[in-house]
Amino acid sequence: GAVVSQHPSWVICKSGTSVKIECRSLDFQATTMFWYRQFPKQSLMLMATSNEGSKATYEQGVEKDKFLINHASLTLSTLTVTSAHPEDSSFYICSAAPLAGVRDTQYFGPGTRLTVL
Amino acid sequence: AQTVTQSQPEMSVQEAETVTLSCTYDTSENNYYLFWYKQPPSRQMILVIRQEAYKQQNATENRFSVNFQKAAKSFSLKISDSQLGDTAMYFCAFMREGGSEKLVFGKGTKLTVNP
């Protein structure tokens, strides 16, 4: 149980294009999903918190117009990197907090490696 | 604001031996949760163990156990009978009580289990 998927697992795109990453909770409903960014050999950095049906809350220093987050349902959140540049290349990870059951635990997706050329 | 400190960037242990990873945190909250997550080379984050601050009893999960010292704000992870598959980055994390709160991570400890 408590499986979170991400799609795609990796993506390569040209500078200036937009990329959408999906995060799905497969066997539970999630009130809240979180988006993290991780650079090599570093810890996870929280980018934003996403609640179903409402606007995402972004961490300080994260450009909301560049990293668009949509949480359309209790099982799906998407992160769109708009006008991507090489410095946006990173590993993006989502997590989901269950609506019921063990609510104070987050379950993580397998991550998406983004490379911007 | 809460902070989590892992003072050991890297550690190594021989297979079948025991190793302890350190974690300290700073918070003014009284009720909260602490976690250890494992990130193997696949980079999938895996929950290892979870501790509620209001529980005095230390959490255990098979070969993994914690030493939770609330007054000292310390939360160490002990891995017994280390296995090659335990090789990974280990992150200590803090979460305020309240449901769907964000995790605050430490910088991680890279653990290598040697054959």
PDB file of C-alpha atoms in Angstrom:
ATOM      1  CA  GLY A   1       0.000   0.000   0.000  1.00  0.00           C
ATOM      2  CA  ALA A   2       0.798   3.739  -0.049  1.00  0.00           C
ATOM      3  CA  VAL A   3       2.269   3.854  -3.547  1.00  0.00           C
ATOM      4  CA  VAL A   4       3.053   7.116  -5.286  1.00  0.00           C
ATOM      5  CA  SER A   5       3.984   7.243  -8.955  1.00  0.00           C
ATOM      6  CA  GLN A   6       5.623   9.956 -11.021  1.00  0.00           C
ATOM      7  CA  HIS A   7       5.598  10.386 -14.751  1.00  0.00           C
ATOM      8  CA  PRO A   8       7.851  10.703 -16.592  1.00  0.00           C
ATOM      9  CA  SER A   9      10.785   9.164 -14.745  1.00  0.00           C
ATOM     10  CA  TRP A  10      13.172  11.189 -16.847  1.00  0.00           C
ATOM     11  CA  VAL A  11      12.848  13.892 -19.469  1.00  0.00           C
ATOM     12  CA  ILE A  12      15.204  15.824 -21.696  1.00  0.00           C
ATOM     13  CA  CYS A  13      13.999  19.065 -23.204  1.00  0.00           C
ATOM     14  CA  LYS A  14      15.304  22.089 -25.040  1.00  0.00           C
ATOM     15  CA  SER A  15      15.816  25.401 -23.315  1.00  0.00           C
ATOM     16  CA  GLY A  16      12.682  27.541 -23.461  1.00  0.00           C
ATOM     17  CA  THR A  17      10.185  24.700 -23.555  1.00  0.00           C
ATOM     18  CA  SER A  18       7.789  23.686 -20.801  1.00  0.00           C
ATOM     19  CA  VAL A  19       7.735  20.324 -19.082  1.00  0.00           C
ATOM     20  CA  LYS A  20       4.923  18.775 -17.063  1.00  0.00           C
ATOM     21  CA  ILE A  21       5.547  16.201 -14.334  1.00  0.00           C
ATOM     22  CA  GLU A  22       2.674  14.172 -12.871  1.00  0.00           C
ATOM     23  CA  CYS A  23       2.446  12.803  -9.350  1.00  0.00           C
ATOM     24  CA  ARG A  24      -0.237  10.238  -8.536  1.00  0.00           C
ATOM     25  CA  SER A  25      -1.195   8.461  -5.343  1.00  0.00           C
ATOM     26  CA  LEU A  26      -2.209   5.044  -6.626  1.00  0.00           C
ATOM     27  CA  ASP A  27      -3.932   3.382  -3.694  1.00  0.00           C
ATOM     28  CA  PHE A  28      -4.909   6.225  -1.405  1.00  0.00           C
ATOM     29  CA  GLN A  29      -6.344   9.706  -1.514  1.00  0.00           C
ATOM     30  CA  ALA A  30      -4.046  12.559  -0.633  1.00  0.00           C
ATOM     31  CA  THR A  31      -5.223  15.856   0.788  1.00  0.00           C
ATOM     32  CA  THR A  32      -1.811  17.331   0.355  1.00  0.00           C
ATOM     33  CA  MET A  33       1.060  16.721  -2.018  1.00  0.00           C
ATOM     34  CA  PHE A  34       4.518  18.173  -1.801  1.00  0.00           C
ATOM     35  CA  TRP A  35       7.088  18.955  -4.462  1.00  0.00           C
ATOM     36  CA  TYR A  36      10.797  18.759  -3.761  1.00  0.00           C
ATOM     37  CA  ARG A  37      13.920  19.435  -5.720  1.00  0.00           C
ATOM     38  CA  GLN A  38      17.156  17.579  -5.100  1.00  0.00           C
ATOM     39  CA  PHE A  39      20.571  18.434  -6.455  1.00  0.00           C
ATOM     40  CA  PRO A  40      23.289  15.766  -6.587  1.00  0.00           C
ATOM     41  CA  LYS A  41      24.579  14.735  -3.182  1.00  0.00           C
ATOM     42  CA  GLN A  42      22.277  17.171  -1.424  1.00  0.00           C
ATOM     43  CA  SER A  43      19.166  16.946   0.653  1.00  0.00           C
ATOM     44  CA  LEU A  44      15.618  17.492  -0.530  1.00  0.00           C
ATOM     45  CA  MET A  45      14.509  21.084  -0.816  1.00  0.00           C
ATOM     46  CA  LEU A  46      10.786  21.705  -0.488  1.00  0.00           C
ATOM     47  CA  MET A  47       9.487  23.814  -3.350  1.00  0.00           C
ATOM     48  CA  ALA A  48       5.770  23.945  -2.662  1.00  0.00           C
ATOM     49  CA  THR A  49       2.830  22.417  -0.872  1.00  0.00           C
ATOM     50  CA  SER A  50      -0.205  21.550  -2.947  1.00  0.00           C
ATOM     51  CA  ASN A  51      -3.724  21.069  -1.601  1.00  0.00           C
ATOM     52  CA  GLU A  52      -6.539  19.676  -3.700  1.00  0.00           C
ATOM     53  CA  GLY A  53      -8.742  22.397  -5.104  1.00  0.00           C
ATOM     54  CA  SER A  54      -6.706  25.332  -3.856  1.00  0.00           C
ATOM     55  CA  LYS A  55      -3.626  27.294  -4.837  1.00  0.00           C
ATOM     56  CA  ALA A  56      -0.257  25.899  -3.957  1.00  0.00           C
ATOM     57  CA  THR A  57       1.876  27.432  -1.230  1.00  0.00           C
ATOM     58  CA  TYR A  58       5.394  28.122  -2.426  1.00  0.00           C
ATOM     59  CA  GLU A  59       8.512  28.216  -0.289  1.00  0.00           C
ATOM     60  CA  GLN A  60      10.512  31.391  -0.131  1.00  0.00           C
ATOM     61  CA  GLY A  61      12.675  31.871  -3.182  1.00  0.00           C
ATOM     62  CA  VAL A  62      10.680  29.559  -5.445  1.00  0.00           C
ATOM     63  CA  GLU A  63       9.224  31.315  -8.473  1.00  0.00           C
ATOM     64  CA  LYS A  64       5.532  30.470  -8.635  1.00  0.00           C
ATOM     65  CA  ASP A  65       5.245  31.635 -12.254  1.00  0.00           C
ATOM     66  CA  LYS A  66       8.038  29.330 -13.284  1.00  0.00           C
ATOM     67  CA  PHE A  67       6.960  26.255 -11.349  1.00  0.00           C
ATOM     68  CA  LEU A  68       3.223  25.922 -11.854  1.00  0.00           C
ATOM     69  CA  ILE A  69       1.472  23.448  -9.611  1.00  0.00           C
ATOM     70  CA  ASN A  70      -2.031  22.091 -10.123  1.00  0.00           C
ATOM     71  CA  HIS A  71      -3.734  19.695  -7.718  1.00  0.00           C
ATOM     72  CA  ALA A  72      -6.813  18.723  -9.677  1.00  0.00           C
ATOM     73  CA  SER A  73      -7.953  15.748  -7.631  1.00  0.00           C
ATOM     74  CA  LEU A  74      -7.221  13.825  -4.456  1.00  0.00           C
ATOM     75  CA  THR A  75      -4.897  11.542  -6.395  1.00  0.00           C
ATOM     76  CA  LEU A  76      -3.140  13.811  -8.883  1.00  0.00           C
ATOM     77  CA  SER A  77      -0.844  16.809  -8.700  1.00  0.00           C
ATOM     78  CA  THR A  78       1.189  18.222 -11.561  1.00  0.00           C
ATOM     79  CA  LEU A  79       4.291  20.384 -11.670  1.00  0.00           C
ATOM     80  CA  THR A  80       4.949  22.343 -14.855  1.00  0.00           C
ATOM     81  CA  VAL A  81       8.367  23.874 -15.332  1.00  0.00           C
ATOM     82  CA  THR A  82       7.733  26.751 -17.702  1.00  0.00           C
ATOM     83  CA  SER A  83      10.352  28.123 -20.083  1.00  0.00           C
ATOM     84  CA  ALA A  84      12.901  25.693 -18.727  1.00  0.00           C
ATOM     85  CA  HIS A  85      16.579  26.628 -18.651  1.00  0.00           C
ATOM     86  CA  PRO A  86      19.674  24.513 -17.979  1.00  0.00           C
ATOM     87  CA  GLU A  87      19.766  25.666 -14.349  1.00  0.00           C
ATOM     88  CA  ASP A  88      16.363  23.999 -13.869  1.00  0.00           C
ATOM     89  CA  SER A  89      17.988  20.633 -14.522  1.00  0.00           C
ATOM     90  CA  SER A  90      17.510  18.638 -11.351  1.00  0.00           C
ATOM     91  CA  PHE A  91      15.783  15.689  -9.730  1.00  0.00           C
ATOM     92  CA  TYR A  92      12.176  16.484  -8.824  1.00  0.00           C
ATOM     93  CA  ILE A  93      10.398  14.385  -6.213  1.00  0.00           C
ATOM     94  CA  CYS A  94       6.804  14.494  -5.060  1.00  0.00           C
ATOM     95  CA  SER A  95       5.268  13.126  -1.895  1.00  0.00           C
ATOM     96  CA  ALA A  96       1.715  12.645  -0.713  1.00  0.00           C
ATOM     97  CA  ALA A  97       0.095  12.761   2.715  1.00  0.00           C
ATOM     98  CA  PRO A  98      -2.861  10.352   3.057  1.00  0.00           C
ATOM     99  CA  LEU A  99      -6.360  11.686   3.665  1.00  0.00           C
ATOM    100  CA  ALA A 100      -7.054   8.839   6.053  1.00  0.00           C
ATOM    101  CA  GLY A 101      -4.990   6.466   8.088  1.00  0.00           C
ATOM    102  CA  VAL A 102      -1.487   7.539   9.048  1.00  0.00           C
ATOM    103  CA  ARG A 103      -1.878  11.194   8.092  1.00  0.00           C
ATOM    104  CA  ASP A 104       1.343  12.467   9.526  1.00  0.00           C
ATOM    105  CA  THR A 105       3.483  10.438   7.179  1.00  0.00           C
ATOM    106  CA  GLN A 106       4.452  11.282   3.620  1.00  0.00           C
ATOM    107  CA  TYR A 107       4.956   8.715   0.896  1.00  0.00           C
ATOM    108  CA  PHE A 108       7.330   9.557  -1.889  1.00  0.00           C
ATOM    109  CA  GLY A 109       7.274   9.079  -5.627  1.00  0.00           C
ATOM    110  CA  PRO A 110      10.323   7.660  -7.418  1.00  0.00           C
ATOM    111  CA  GLY A 111      11.357  11.055  -8.763  1.00  0.00           C
ATOM    112  CA  THR A 112      11.776  12.647 -12.190  1.00  0.00           C
ATOM    113  CA  ARG A 113      15.134  13.559 -13.619  1.00  0.00           C
ATOM    114  CA  LEU A 114      14.885  16.710 -15.729  1.00  0.00           C
ATOM    115  CA  THR A 115      17.686  17.671 -18.087  1.00  0.00           C
ATOM    116  CA  VAL A 116      17.403  20.938 -19.960  1.00  0.00           C
ATOM    117  CA  LEU A 117      19.741  21.336 -22.913  1.00  0.00           C
TER     118      LEU A 117
ATOM    119  CA  ALA B   1      11.683  27.619  12.526  1.00  0.00           C
ATOM    120  CA  GLN B   2      12.640  24.023  12.942  1.00  0.00           C
ATOM    121  CA  THR B   3      16.086  22.760  11.985  1.00  0.00           C
ATOM    122  CA  VAL B   4      17.483  19.263  11.673  1.00  0.00           C
ATOM    123  CA  THR B   5      21.199  18.542  11.935  1.00  0.00           C
ATOM    124  CA  GLN B   6      22.996  15.401  10.846  1.00  0.00           C
ATOM    125  CA  SER B   7      26.611  15.789  11.838  1.00  0.00           C
ATOM    126  CA  GLN B   8      27.975  12.723  10.042  1.00  0.00           C
ATOM    127  CA  PRO B   9      28.204  13.297   6.277  1.00  0.00           C
ATOM    128  CA  GLU B  10      29.528   9.779   5.689  1.00  0.00           C
ATOM    129  CA  MET B  11      29.812   6.566   7.649  1.00  0.00           C
ATOM    130  CA  SER B  12      30.814   3.022   6.901  1.00  0.00           C
ATOM    131  CA  VAL B  13      30.217  -0.279   8.636  1.00  0.00           C
ATOM    132  CA  GLN B  14      31.111  -3.888   8.064  1.00  0.00           C
ATOM    133  CA  GLU B  15      28.388  -6.272   7.055  1.00  0.00           C
ATOM    134  CA  ALA B  16      26.609  -7.830  10.069  1.00  0.00           C
ATOM    135  CA  GLU B  17      27.821  -5.127  12.445  1.00  0.00           C
ATOM    136  CA  THR B  18      25.832  -2.368  14.113  1.00  0.00           C
ATOM    137  CA  VAL B  19      25.962   1.307  13.244  1.00  0.00           C
ATOM    138  CA  THR B  20      24.334   4.387  14.741  1.00  0.00           C
ATOM    139  CA  LEU B  21      23.474   7.511  12.778  1.00  0.00           C
ATOM    140  CA  SER B  22      23.059  10.761  14.695  1.00  0.00           C
ATOM    141  CA  CYS B  23      20.395  13.419  14.360  1.00  0.00           C
ATOM    142  CA  THR B  24      19.575  16.448  16.451  1.00  0.00           C
ATOM    143  CA  TYR B  25      16.812  18.942  15.915  1.00  0.00           C
ATOM    144  CA  ASP B  26      15.635  22.243  17.216  1.00  0.00           C
ATOM    145  CA  THR B  27      12.010  23.161  17.808  1.00  0.00           C
ATOM    146  CA  SER B  28       9.769  24.961  20.263  1.00  0.00           C
ATOM    147  CA  GLU B  29       6.893  22.580  19.525  1.00  0.00           C
ATOM    148  CA  ASN B  30       5.861  20.010  22.102  1.00  0.00           C
ATOM    149  CA  ASN B  31       4.048  17.621  19.783  1.00  0.00           C
ATOM    150  CA  TYR B  32       5.697  16.532  16.564  1.00  0.00           C
ATOM    151  CA  TYR B  33       6.923  13.577  14.555  1.00  0.00           C
ATOM    152  CA  LEU B  34      10.393  12.415  13.635  1.00  0.00           C
ATOM    153  CA  PHE B  35      11.356  10.197  10.744  1.00  0.00           C
ATOM    154  CA  TRP B  36      14.263   8.431   9.184  1.00  0.00           C
ATOM    155  CA  TYR B  37      14.099   8.040   5.424  1.00  0.00           C
ATOM    156  CA  LYS B  38      16.460   5.955   3.327  1.00  0.00           C
ATOM    157  CA  GLN B  39      17.422   6.931  -0.226  1.00  0.00           C
ATOM    158  CA  PRO B  40      19.296   4.142  -2.033  1.00  0.00           C
ATOM    159  CA  PRO B  41      21.065   4.706  -5.366  1.00  0.00           C
ATOM    160  CA  SER B  42      17.698   4.383  -7.128  1.00  0.00           C
ATOM    161  CA  ARG B  43      16.817   7.653  -5.344  1.00  0.00           C
ATOM    162  CA  GLN B  44      13.435   6.348  -4.195  1.00  0.00           C
ATOM    163  CA  MET B  45      12.766   7.733  -0.714  1.00  0.00           C
ATOM    164  CA  ILE B  46      11.787   4.933   1.645  1.00  0.00           C
ATOM    165  CA  LEU B  47      10.369   5.441   5.113  1.00  0.00           C
ATOM    166  CA  VAL B  48      12.502   3.528   7.595  1.00  0.00           C
ATOM    167  CA  ILE B  49      10.999   4.446  10.924  1.00  0.00           C
ATOM    168  CA  ARG B  50       8.646   6.962  12.517  1.00  0.00           C
ATOM    169  CA  GLN B  51       8.440   8.303  16.070  1.00  0.00           C
ATOM    170  CA  GLU B  52       5.710  10.342  17.725  1.00  0.00           C
ATOM    171  CA  ALA B  53       7.166  12.808  20.206  1.00  0.00           C
ATOM    172  CA  TYR B  54       4.498  12.129  22.805  1.00  0.00           C
ATOM    173  CA  LYS B  55       5.524   8.483  22.995  1.00  0.00           C
ATOM    174  CA  GLN B  56       8.347   7.733  25.376  1.00  0.00           C
ATOM    175  CA  GLN B  57       8.917   4.285  23.954  1.00  0.00           C
ATOM    176  CA  ASN B  58      11.488   4.170  21.195  1.00  0.00           C
ATOM    177  CA  ALA B  59      10.209   2.982  17.821  1.00  0.00           C
ATOM    178  CA  THR B  60      11.589  -0.216  16.314  1.00  0.00           C
ATOM    179  CA  GLU B  61      11.197  -1.802  12.900  1.00  0.00           C
ATOM    180  CA  ASN B  62      12.982  -5.123  12.601  1.00  0.00           C
ATOM    181  CA  ARG B  63      16.726  -4.314  12.477  1.00  0.00           C
ATOM    182  CA  PHE B  64      16.111  -0.573  12.794  1.00  0.00           C
ATOM    183  CA  SER B  65      15.562   1.189  16.082  1.00  0.00           C
ATOM    184  CA  VAL B  66      15.795   4.719  17.360  1.00  0.00           C
ATOM    185  CA  ASN B  67      17.045   6.358  20.515  1.00  0.00           C
ATOM    186  CA  PHE B  68      14.699   9.276  21.043  1.00  0.00           C
ATOM    187  CA  GLN B  69      15.780  11.739  23.721  1.00  0.00           C
ATOM    188  CA  LYS B  70      13.154  14.472  23.745  1.00  0.00           C
ATOM    189  CA  ALA B  71      14.810  16.717  26.295  1.00  0.00           C
ATOM    190  CA  ALA B  72      18.097  16.575  24.442  1.00  0.00           C
ATOM    191  CA  LYS B  73      16.323  16.873  21.073  1.00  0.00           C
ATOM    192  CA  SER B  74      18.191  13.885  19.794  1.00  0.00           C
ATOM    193  CA  PHE B  75      16.929  11.154  17.485  1.00  0.00           C
ATOM    194  CA  SER B  76      19.540   8.590  16.482  1.00  0.00           C
ATOM    195  CA  LEU B  77      19.021   5.564  14.250  1.00  0.00           C
ATOM    196  CA  LYS B  78      20.587   2.215  15.063  1.00  0.00           C
ATOM    197  CA  ILE B  79      20.934  -0.382  12.337  1.00  0.00           C
ATOM    198  CA  SER B  80      21.688  -3.856  13.617  1.00  0.00           C
ATOM    199  CA  ASP B  81      23.106  -6.717  11.575  1.00  0.00           C
ATOM    200  CA  SER B  82      23.923  -4.356   8.719  1.00  0.00           C
ATOM    201  CA  GLN B  83      23.295  -5.674   5.231  1.00  0.00           C
ATOM    202  CA  LEU B  84      24.734  -4.643   1.880  1.00  0.00           C
ATOM    203  CA  GLY B  85      21.281  -3.401   0.900  1.00  0.00           C
ATOM    204  CA  ASP B  86      21.405  -0.869   3.703  1.00  0.00           C
ATOM    205  CA  THR B  87      23.928   1.142   1.691  1.00  0.00           C
ATOM    206  CA  ALA B  88      22.135   4.440   1.048  1.00  0.00           C
ATOM    207  CA  MET B  89      21.715   8.048   2.058  1.00  0.00           C
ATOM    208  CA  TYR B  90      19.801   8.365   5.298  1.00  0.00           C
ATOM    209  CA  PHE B  91      17.815  11.493   6.029  1.00  0.00           C
ATOM    210  CA  CYS B  92      16.447  12.496   9.396  1.00  0.00           C
ATOM    211  CA  ALA B  93      13.266  14.573   9.185  1.00  0.00           C
ATOM    212  CA  PHE B  94      10.960  16.569  11.445  1.00  0.00           C
ATOM    213  CA  MET B  95       7.270  17.273  11.051  1.00  0.00           C
ATOM    214  CA  ARG B  96       5.021  19.406  13.200  1.00  0.00           C
ATOM    215  CA  GLU B  97       1.833  17.813  14.430  1.00  0.00           C
ATOM    216  CA  GLY B  98      -1.283  18.850  12.590  1.00  0.00           C
ATOM    217  CA  GLY B  99      -1.774  16.626   9.621  1.00  0.00           C
ATOM    218  CA  SER B 100      -0.265  17.198   6.192  1.00  0.00           C
ATOM    219  CA  GLU B 101       2.506  19.382   7.540  1.00  0.00           C
ATOM    220  CA  LYS B 102       5.759  19.740   5.647  1.00  0.00           C
ATOM    221  CA  LEU B 103       8.875  17.733   6.390  1.00  0.00           C
ATOM    222  CA  VAL B 104      12.097  19.439   7.388  1.00  0.00           C
ATOM    223  CA  PHE B 105      15.084  17.342   6.366  1.00  0.00           C
ATOM    224  CA  GLY B 106      18.632  17.128   7.583  1.00  0.00           C
ATOM    225  CA  LYS B 107      21.484  17.104   5.087  1.00  0.00           C
ATOM    226  CA  GLY B 108      21.803  13.363   5.181  1.00  0.00           C
ATOM    227  CA  THR B 109      24.374  10.725   6.066  1.00  0.00           C
ATOM    228  CA  LYS B 110      25.821   8.512   3.386  1.00  0.00           C
ATOM    229  CA  LEU B 111      26.111   5.007   4.797  1.00  0.00           C
ATOM    230  CA  THR B 112      28.240   2.376   3.118  1.00  0.00           C
ATOM    231  CA  VAL B 113      28.048  -1.242   4.225  1.00  0.00           C
ATOM    232  CA  ASN B 114      31.232  -3.113   3.346  1.00  0.00           C
ATOM    233  CA  PRO B 115      31.332  -6.852   2.674  1.00  0.00           C
TER     234      PRO B 115
END
